[in-house]
Amino acid sequence: MAFDYIAPEEAIARKGLRMVVVGNVPSPWGEAAKGIFHMKGMDWAAVSLVYDNPELTKWAGGNSGPIAVYNDEKPRSGWAEILLLAERLNPESSLIPEDQNDRTLMFGLANELLGEDGLAWSRRLQQIHLGLSGSGGFPNPVAEYLAPKYGHTPELGEAASARTLTLLSHLAERLRAQSTAGSNYYIGSAPSAADIYSATVMALFSPLPEAQCAMNLSTRAAFEDLDDATRAALDPALLRHRDLMYERHLELPLAL
């Protein structure tokens, strides 16, 4: 669904569903939340994250984006809290499988995509590490800003690359197995939240074309900067799945 950006003061004062998002960059976490709301047909209002606005920071519970707030309820941050809020507000268009085994699998895949030490987290650490060592990735000022947020150390930075390769391989294997079984999705024959998460995480490796995702050129260059091992691990099946999700289920062009 389309959404409007509103001022922080209006976001705090109004009712309904509002979400604080990081603007001008296809953050997997923010784009995943937007994708969930879109697939569920939910109306919401967006407010750009403003770090020097103490009232907004207090209202958002001191978290960084995305942070979803419904009416006067507590702020929800993190992929699981936002997904469960959306499921409660619109249970009819569920993005969580009904079968318990499939539900467990979906939450496991989701955590491996958007959770700490998951694919998006590991890729960010990889980009930070490359930037701090002058080997590509994020520009140095950006890498220095993000490093403490992701707990970067030289050891974690090195390990993040290996973790990224492992997760890319695992996800591609899952998609190939599903394709052999006649499905385009990670679980069963219908899209789940895991499919949304996978599609949005691919921005960190291969952003959508400029016509579909207008973004800062230096950020695009950082996202597209892959070493040989990561480029080899980025199986075409992952990008085909991303393209299918945007063609069938998610909104284009992206509104950042």
mmCIF file of C-alpha atoms in Angstrom:
data_model
loop_
_atom_site.group_PDB
_atom_site.id
_atom_site.type_symbol
_atom_site.label_atom_id
_atom_site.label_comp_id
_atom_site.label_asym_id
_atom_site.label_seq_id
_atom_site.Cartn_x
_atom_site.Cartn_y
_atom_site.Cartn_z
ATOM 1 C CA MET A 1 0.000 0.000 0.000
ATOM 2 C CA ALA A 2 1.096 3.570 -0.596
ATOM 3 C CA PHE A 3 2.233 5.518 2.437
ATOM 4 C CA ASP A 4 2.891 9.130 3.331
ATOM 5 C CA TYR A 5 5.809 10.660 5.187
ATOM 6 C CA ILE A 6 4.655 12.775 8.105
ATOM 7 C CA ALA A 7 6.445 15.002 10.589
ATOM 8 C CA PRO A 8 7.599 13.431 13.877
ATOM 9 C CA GLU A 9 5.191 15.616 15.847
ATOM 10 C CA GLU A 10 2.240 14.384 13.772
ATOM 11 C CA ALA A 11 3.375 10.765 14.079
ATOM 12 C CA ILE A 12 3.473 11.022 17.856
ATOM 13 C CA ALA A 13 0.074 12.713 18.083
ATOM 14 C CA ARG A 14 -1.965 10.619 15.665
ATOM 15 C CA LYS A 15 -3.526 7.157 16.001
ATOM 16 C CA GLY A 16 -3.320 4.156 13.724
ATOM 17 C CA LEU A 17 -0.194 2.465 12.389
ATOM 18 C CA ARG A 18 2.961 4.525 12.053
ATOM 19 C CA MET A 19 6.516 3.426 11.404
ATOM 20 C CA VAL A 20 9.856 5.129 11.805
ATOM 21 C CA VAL A 21 12.083 4.209 8.865
ATOM 22 C CA VAL A 22 15.589 4.977 7.666
ATOM 23 C CA GLY A 23 15.114 7.044 4.519
ATOM 24 C CA ASN A 24 16.958 7.070 1.190
ATOM 25 C CA VAL A 25 18.421 3.573 1.488
ATOM 26 C CA PRO A 26 16.848 0.137 0.820
ATOM 27 C CA SER A 27 17.499 -1.215 4.296
ATOM 28 C CA PRO A 28 16.392 -4.865 4.339
ATOM 29 C CA TRP A 29 14.699 -4.470 7.715
ATOM 30 C CA GLY A 30 12.697 -1.417 6.692
ATOM 31 C CA GLU A 31 11.830 -2.690 3.227
ATOM 32 C CA ALA A 32 10.722 -6.011 4.725
ATOM 33 C CA ALA A 33 8.306 -4.255 7.083
ATOM 34 C CA LYS A 34 6.979 -2.153 4.203
ATOM 35 C CA GLY A 35 6.565 -5.342 2.164
ATOM 36 C CA ILE A 36 4.578 -7.011 4.933
ATOM 37 C CA PHE A 37 2.219 -4.041 5.201
ATOM 38 C CA HIS A 38 1.856 -3.931 1.414
ATOM 39 C CA MET A 39 1.032 -7.618 1.047
ATOM 40 C CA LYS A 40 -1.507 -7.305 3.844
ATOM 41 C CA GLY A 41 -3.078 -4.180 2.334
ATOM 42 C CA MET A 42 -2.457 -2.174 5.496
ATOM 43 C CA ASP A 43 -2.506 1.624 5.562
ATOM 44 C CA TRP A 44 0.276 3.249 7.552
ATOM 45 C CA ALA A 45 2.206 6.482 7.875
ATOM 46 C CA ALA A 46 5.974 6.821 7.719
ATOM 47 C CA VAL A 47 8.268 9.150 9.584
ATOM 48 C CA SER A 48 11.961 9.449 8.761
ATOM 49 C CA LEU A 49 14.339 8.556 11.542
ATOM 50 C CA VAL A 50 15.689 11.749 13.107
ATOM 51 C CA TYR A 51 18.459 10.954 15.566
ATOM 52 C CA ASP A 52 18.594 14.435 17.143
ATOM 53 C CA ASN A 53 14.868 14.594 17.920
ATOM 54 C CA PRO A 54 14.583 13.591 21.599
ATOM 55 C CA GLU A 55 10.774 13.358 21.521
ATOM 56 C CA LEU A 56 10.861 10.986 18.543
ATOM 57 C CA THR A 57 13.617 8.936 20.167
ATOM 58 C CA LYS A 58 11.614 8.629 23.383
ATOM 59 C CA TRP A 59 8.391 7.779 21.490
ATOM 60 C CA ALA A 60 10.201 5.088 19.497
ATOM 61 C CA GLY A 61 11.555 3.527 22.674
ATOM 62 C CA GLY A 62 15.143 4.525 21.956
ATOM 63 C CA ASN A 63 15.364 2.091 19.043
ATOM 64 C CA SER A 64 16.612 2.695 15.523
ATOM 65 C CA GLY A 65 14.411 2.027 12.503
ATOM 66 C CA PRO A 66 12.229 0.415 11.629
ATOM 67 C CA ILE A 67 9.970 0.954 14.624
ATOM 68 C CA ALA A 68 6.239 0.336 14.247
ATOM 69 C CA VAL A 69 3.718 1.887 16.638
ATOM 70 C CA TYR A 70 -0.007 1.155 16.641
ATOM 71 C CA ASN A 71 -2.249 3.606 18.491
ATOM 72 C CA ASP A 72 -0.839 4.023 22.003
ATOM 73 C CA GLU A 73 0.732 0.567 22.216
ATOM 74 C CA LYS A 74 4.412 0.023 22.917
ATOM 75 C CA PRO A 75 6.840 0.482 20.009
ATOM 76 C CA ARG A 76 7.698 -2.673 18.074
ATOM 77 C CA SER A 77 11.192 -3.022 16.649
ATOM 78 C CA GLY A 78 12.859 -6.027 15.084
ATOM 79 C CA TRP A 79 11.509 -8.227 12.318
ATOM 80 C CA ALA A 80 9.602 -10.638 14.579
ATOM 81 C CA GLU A 81 7.779 -7.989 16.636
ATOM 82 C CA ILE A 82 6.693 -6.085 13.521
ATOM 83 C CA LEU A 83 5.551 -9.252 11.760
ATOM 84 C CA LEU A 84 3.497 -10.393 14.757
ATOM 85 C CA LEU A 85 1.927 -6.946 15.098
ATOM 86 C CA ALA A 86 0.898 -7.025 11.430
ATOM 87 C CA GLU A 87 -0.474 -10.547 11.838
ATOM 88 C CA ARG A 88 -2.595 -9.445 14.784
ATOM 89 C CA LEU A 89 -3.933 -6.390 12.979
ATOM 90 C CA ASN A 90 -4.704 -8.320 9.792
ATOM 91 C CA PRO A 91 -4.829 -12.069 10.508
ATOM 92 C CA GLU A 92 -6.737 -12.913 7.325
ATOM 93 C CA SER A 93 -3.765 -12.357 4.992
ATOM 94 C CA SER A 94 -1.339 -14.396 7.049
ATOM 95 C CA LEU A 95 2.342 -14.496 6.123
ATOM 96 C CA ILE A 96 3.059 -17.179 8.724
ATOM 97 C CA PRO A 97 2.358 -20.799 7.698
ATOM 98 C CA GLU A 98 -0.446 -22.481 9.588
ATOM 99 C CA ASP A 99 1.288 -25.848 9.867
ATOM 100 C CA GLN A 100 3.460 -25.852 12.992
ATOM 101 C CA ASN A 101 6.450 -27.493 11.312
ATOM 102 C CA ASP A 102 6.313 -24.956 8.485
ATOM 103 C CA ARG A 103 5.867 -22.139 11.009
ATOM 104 C CA THR A 104 8.981 -23.265 12.864
ATOM 105 C CA LEU A 105 10.903 -23.481 9.607
ATOM 106 C CA MET A 106 9.767 -20.012 8.563
ATOM 107 C CA PHE A 107 10.841 -18.384 11.809
ATOM 108 C CA GLY A 108 14.190 -20.158 11.555
ATOM 109 C CA LEU A 109 14.737 -18.934 7.996
ATOM 110 C CA ALA A 110 13.600 -15.441 8.969
ATOM 111 C CA ASN A 111 16.129 -15.285 11.778
ATOM 112 C CA GLU A 112 18.886 -16.491 9.462
ATOM 113 C CA LEU A 113 17.949 -13.677 7.076
ATOM 114 C CA LEU A 114 17.288 -10.689 9.374
ATOM 115 C CA GLY A 115 18.356 -11.733 12.878
ATOM 116 C CA GLU A 116 21.654 -11.009 14.587
ATOM 117 C CA ASP A 117 24.370 -13.065 12.903
ATOM 118 C CA GLY A 118 21.968 -13.618 9.990
ATOM 119 C CA LEU A 119 22.625 -12.794 6.360
ATOM 120 C CA ALA A 120 21.808 -9.070 6.447
ATOM 121 C CA TRP A 121 23.746 -8.620 9.698
ATOM 122 C CA SER A 122 26.761 -10.550 8.399
ATOM 123 C CA ARG A 123 26.773 -8.697 5.088
ATOM 124 C CA ARG A 124 26.702 -5.371 6.940
ATOM 125 C CA LEU A 125 29.665 -6.482 9.055
ATOM 126 C CA GLN A 126 31.461 -7.593 5.893
ATOM 127 C CA GLN A 127 30.887 -4.178 4.289
ATOM 128 C CA ILE A 128 31.994 -2.397 7.462
ATOM 129 C CA HIS A 129 35.152 -4.499 7.662
ATOM 130 C CA LEU A 130 36.043 -3.832 4.045
ATOM 131 C CA GLY A 131 35.470 -0.111 4.518
ATOM 132 C CA LEU A 132 37.618 0.121 7.640
ATOM 133 C CA SER A 133 40.452 -1.753 5.932
ATOM 134 C CA GLY A 134 40.253 0.380 2.778
ATOM 135 C CA SER A 135 39.329 -2.626 0.658
ATOM 136 C CA GLY A 136 35.912 -1.492 -0.600
ATOM 137 C CA GLY A 137 32.568 -1.845 1.117
ATOM 138 C CA PHE A 138 31.205 1.215 2.905
ATOM 139 C CA PRO A 139 33.114 4.510 2.663
ATOM 140 C CA ASN A 140 35.283 4.889 5.745
ATOM 141 C CA PRO A 141 33.113 7.501 7.552
ATOM 142 C CA VAL A 142 30.042 5.302 7.102
ATOM 143 C CA ALA A 143 31.952 2.203 8.204
ATOM 144 C CA GLU A 144 33.212 3.992 11.331
ATOM 145 C CA TYR A 145 29.664 5.138 12.178
ATOM 146 C CA LEU A 146 28.142 1.664 11.721
ATOM 147 C CA ALA A 147 30.953 -0.352 13.326
ATOM 148 C CA PRO A 148 29.835 0.061 16.981
ATOM 149 C CA LYS A 149 26.193 -0.583 16.045
ATOM 150 C CA TYR A 150 27.121 -4.035 14.758
ATOM 151 C CA GLY A 151 29.816 -4.737 17.349
ATOM 152 C CA HIS A 152 32.565 -4.816 14.762
ATOM 153 C CA THR A 153 35.957 -6.196 15.680
ATOM 154 C CA PRO A 154 38.630 -7.380 13.237
ATOM 155 C CA GLU A 155 37.827 -10.965 14.226
ATOM 156 C CA LEU A 156 34.068 -10.541 13.717
ATOM 157 C CA GLY A 157 34.662 -8.750 10.437
ATOM 158 C CA GLU A 158 36.685 -11.663 9.102
ATOM 159 C CA ALA A 159 34.170 -14.211 10.363
ATOM 160 C CA ALA A 160 31.281 -12.288 8.772
ATOM 161 C CA SER A 161 32.490 -13.078 5.277
ATOM 162 C CA ALA A 162 32.532 -16.809 5.946
ATOM 163 C CA ARG A 163 29.100 -16.606 7.582
ATOM 164 C CA THR A 164 27.748 -14.712 4.560
ATOM 165 C CA LEU A 165 28.968 -17.421 2.191
ATOM 166 C CA THR A 166 27.434 -20.173 4.326
ATOM 167 C CA LEU A 167 24.035 -18.495 4.453
ATOM 168 C CA LEU A 168 23.946 -17.659 0.741
ATOM 169 C CA SER A 169 24.689 -21.289 -0.058
ATOM 170 C CA HIS A 170 22.078 -22.594 2.378
ATOM 171 C CA LEU A 171 19.326 -20.318 1.056
ATOM 172 C CA ALA A 172 20.100 -21.152 -2.563
ATOM 173 C CA GLU A 173 19.959 -24.871 -1.771
ATOM 174 C CA ARG A 174 16.553 -24.394 -0.179
ATOM 175 C CA LEU A 175 15.210 -22.570 -3.220
ATOM 176 C CA ARG A 176 16.567 -25.194 -5.608
ATOM 177 C CA ALA A 177 14.963 -27.978 -3.563
ATOM 178 C CA GLN A 178 11.660 -26.093 -3.574
ATOM 179 C CA SER A 179 11.912 -25.545 -7.325
ATOM 180 C CA THR A 180 12.415 -29.280 -7.837
ATOM 181 C CA ALA A 181 9.259 -29.820 -5.770
ATOM 182 C CA GLY A 182 7.368 -27.373 -7.990
ATOM 183 C CA SER A 183 7.360 -24.294 -5.726
ATOM 184 C CA ASN A 184 8.753 -20.798 -6.233
ATOM 185 C CA TYR A 185 8.793 -20.084 -2.499
ATOM 186 C CA TYR A 186 10.843 -21.085 0.536
ATOM 187 C CA ILE A 187 7.996 -22.960 2.248
ATOM 188 C CA GLY A 188 5.048 -24.714 0.677
ATOM 189 C CA SER A 189 3.362 -23.251 -2.387
ATOM 190 C CA ALA A 190 2.570 -19.734 -1.149
ATOM 191 C CA PRO A 191 4.721 -16.774 -0.090
ATOM 192 C CA SER A 192 5.517 -16.286 3.572
ATOM 193 C CA ALA A 193 7.383 -13.594 5.463
ATOM 194 C CA ALA A 194 10.603 -15.504 4.772
ATOM 195 C CA ASP A 195 10.176 -14.801 1.060
ATOM 196 C CA ILE A 196 9.804 -11.083 1.744
ATOM 197 C CA TYR A 197 12.897 -11.089 3.919
ATOM 198 C CA SER A 198 14.990 -12.897 1.337
ATOM 199 C CA ALA A 199 13.888 -10.518 -1.430
ATOM 200 C CA THR A 200 14.773 -7.413 0.584
ATOM 201 C CA VAL A 201 18.133 -8.740 1.806
ATOM 202 C CA MET A 202 19.281 -9.132 -1.801
ATOM 203 C CA ALA A 203 19.563 -5.323 -1.962
ATOM 204 C CA LEU A 204 22.781 -5.659 0.047
ATOM 205 C CA PHE A 205 24.309 -7.716 -2.762
ATOM 206 C CA SER A 206 22.547 -6.598 -5.947
ATOM 207 C CA PRO A 207 20.202 -3.608 -5.610
ATOM 208 C CA LEU A 208 17.266 -3.334 -7.971
ATOM 209 C CA PRO A 209 17.864 -1.143 -11.053
ATOM 210 C CA GLU A 210 17.819 2.620 -10.605
ATOM 211 C CA ALA A 211 14.404 2.932 -12.250
ATOM 212 C CA GLN A 212 12.978 0.660 -9.567
ATOM 213 C CA CYS A 213 15.174 1.757 -6.660
ATOM 214 C CA ALA A 214 16.581 5.265 -6.883
ATOM 215 C CA MET A 215 19.375 5.531 -4.328
ATOM 216 C CA ASN A 216 22.602 7.347 -3.540
ATOM 217 C CA LEU A 217 25.288 6.288 -5.996
ATOM 218 C CA SER A 218 27.945 5.752 -3.324
ATOM 219 C CA THR A 219 25.557 3.545 -1.343
ATOM 220 C CA ARG A 220 24.726 1.560 -4.471
ATOM 221 C CA ALA A 221 28.424 1.110 -5.177
ATOM 222 C CA ALA A 222 29.014 -0.142 -1.618
ATOM 223 C CA PHE A 223 26.149 -2.624 -1.871
ATOM 224 C CA GLU A 224 27.349 -3.915 -5.237
ATOM 225 C CA ASP A 225 30.967 -4.290 -4.088
ATOM 226 C CA LEU A 226 31.457 -8.065 -3.829
ATOM 227 C CA ASP A 227 34.654 -10.011 -3.435
ATOM 228 C CA ASP A 228 35.138 -13.016 -5.694
ATOM 229 C CA ALA A 229 33.932 -15.546 -3.117
ATOM 230 C CA THR A 230 30.742 -13.629 -2.331
ATOM 231 C CA ARG A 231 30.018 -13.041 -6.013
ATOM 232 C CA ALA A 232 30.378 -16.764 -6.679
ATOM 233 C CA ALA A 233 28.086 -17.623 -3.753
ATOM 234 C CA LEU A 234 25.346 -15.257 -4.925
ATOM 235 C CA ASP A 235 23.414 -17.958 -6.744
ATOM 236 C CA PRO A 236 21.152 -16.730 -9.590
ATOM 237 C CA ALA A 237 18.290 -18.578 -7.883
ATOM 238 C CA LEU A 238 18.346 -15.978 -5.096
ATOM 239 C CA LEU A 239 17.998 -13.092 -7.540
ATOM 240 C CA ARG A 240 15.344 -14.891 -9.580
ATOM 241 C CA HIS A 241 13.352 -15.348 -6.379
ATOM 242 C CA ARG A 242 13.833 -11.649 -5.538
ATOM 243 C CA ASP A 243 12.585 -10.622 -8.977
ATOM 244 C CA LEU A 244 9.579 -12.935 -8.743
ATOM 245 C CA MET A 245 8.590 -11.499 -5.366
ATOM 246 C CA TYR A 246 8.672 -7.947 -6.701
ATOM 247 C CA GLU A 247 6.848 -8.908 -9.892
ATOM 248 C CA ARG A 248 4.055 -10.790 -8.107
ATOM 249 C CA HIS A 249 3.762 -9.501 -4.555
ATOM 250 C CA LEU A 250 5.809 -6.435 -3.626
ATOM 251 C CA GLU A 251 5.542 -2.821 -4.693
ATOM 252 C CA LEU A 252 7.673 -1.135 -7.363
ATOM 253 C CA PRO A 253 9.286 1.293 -7.602
ATOM 254 C CA LEU A 254 10.566 1.322 -4.041
ATOM 255 C CA ALA A 255 9.579 4.375 -2.007
ATOM 256 C CA LEU A 256 12.604 5.086 0.162
#
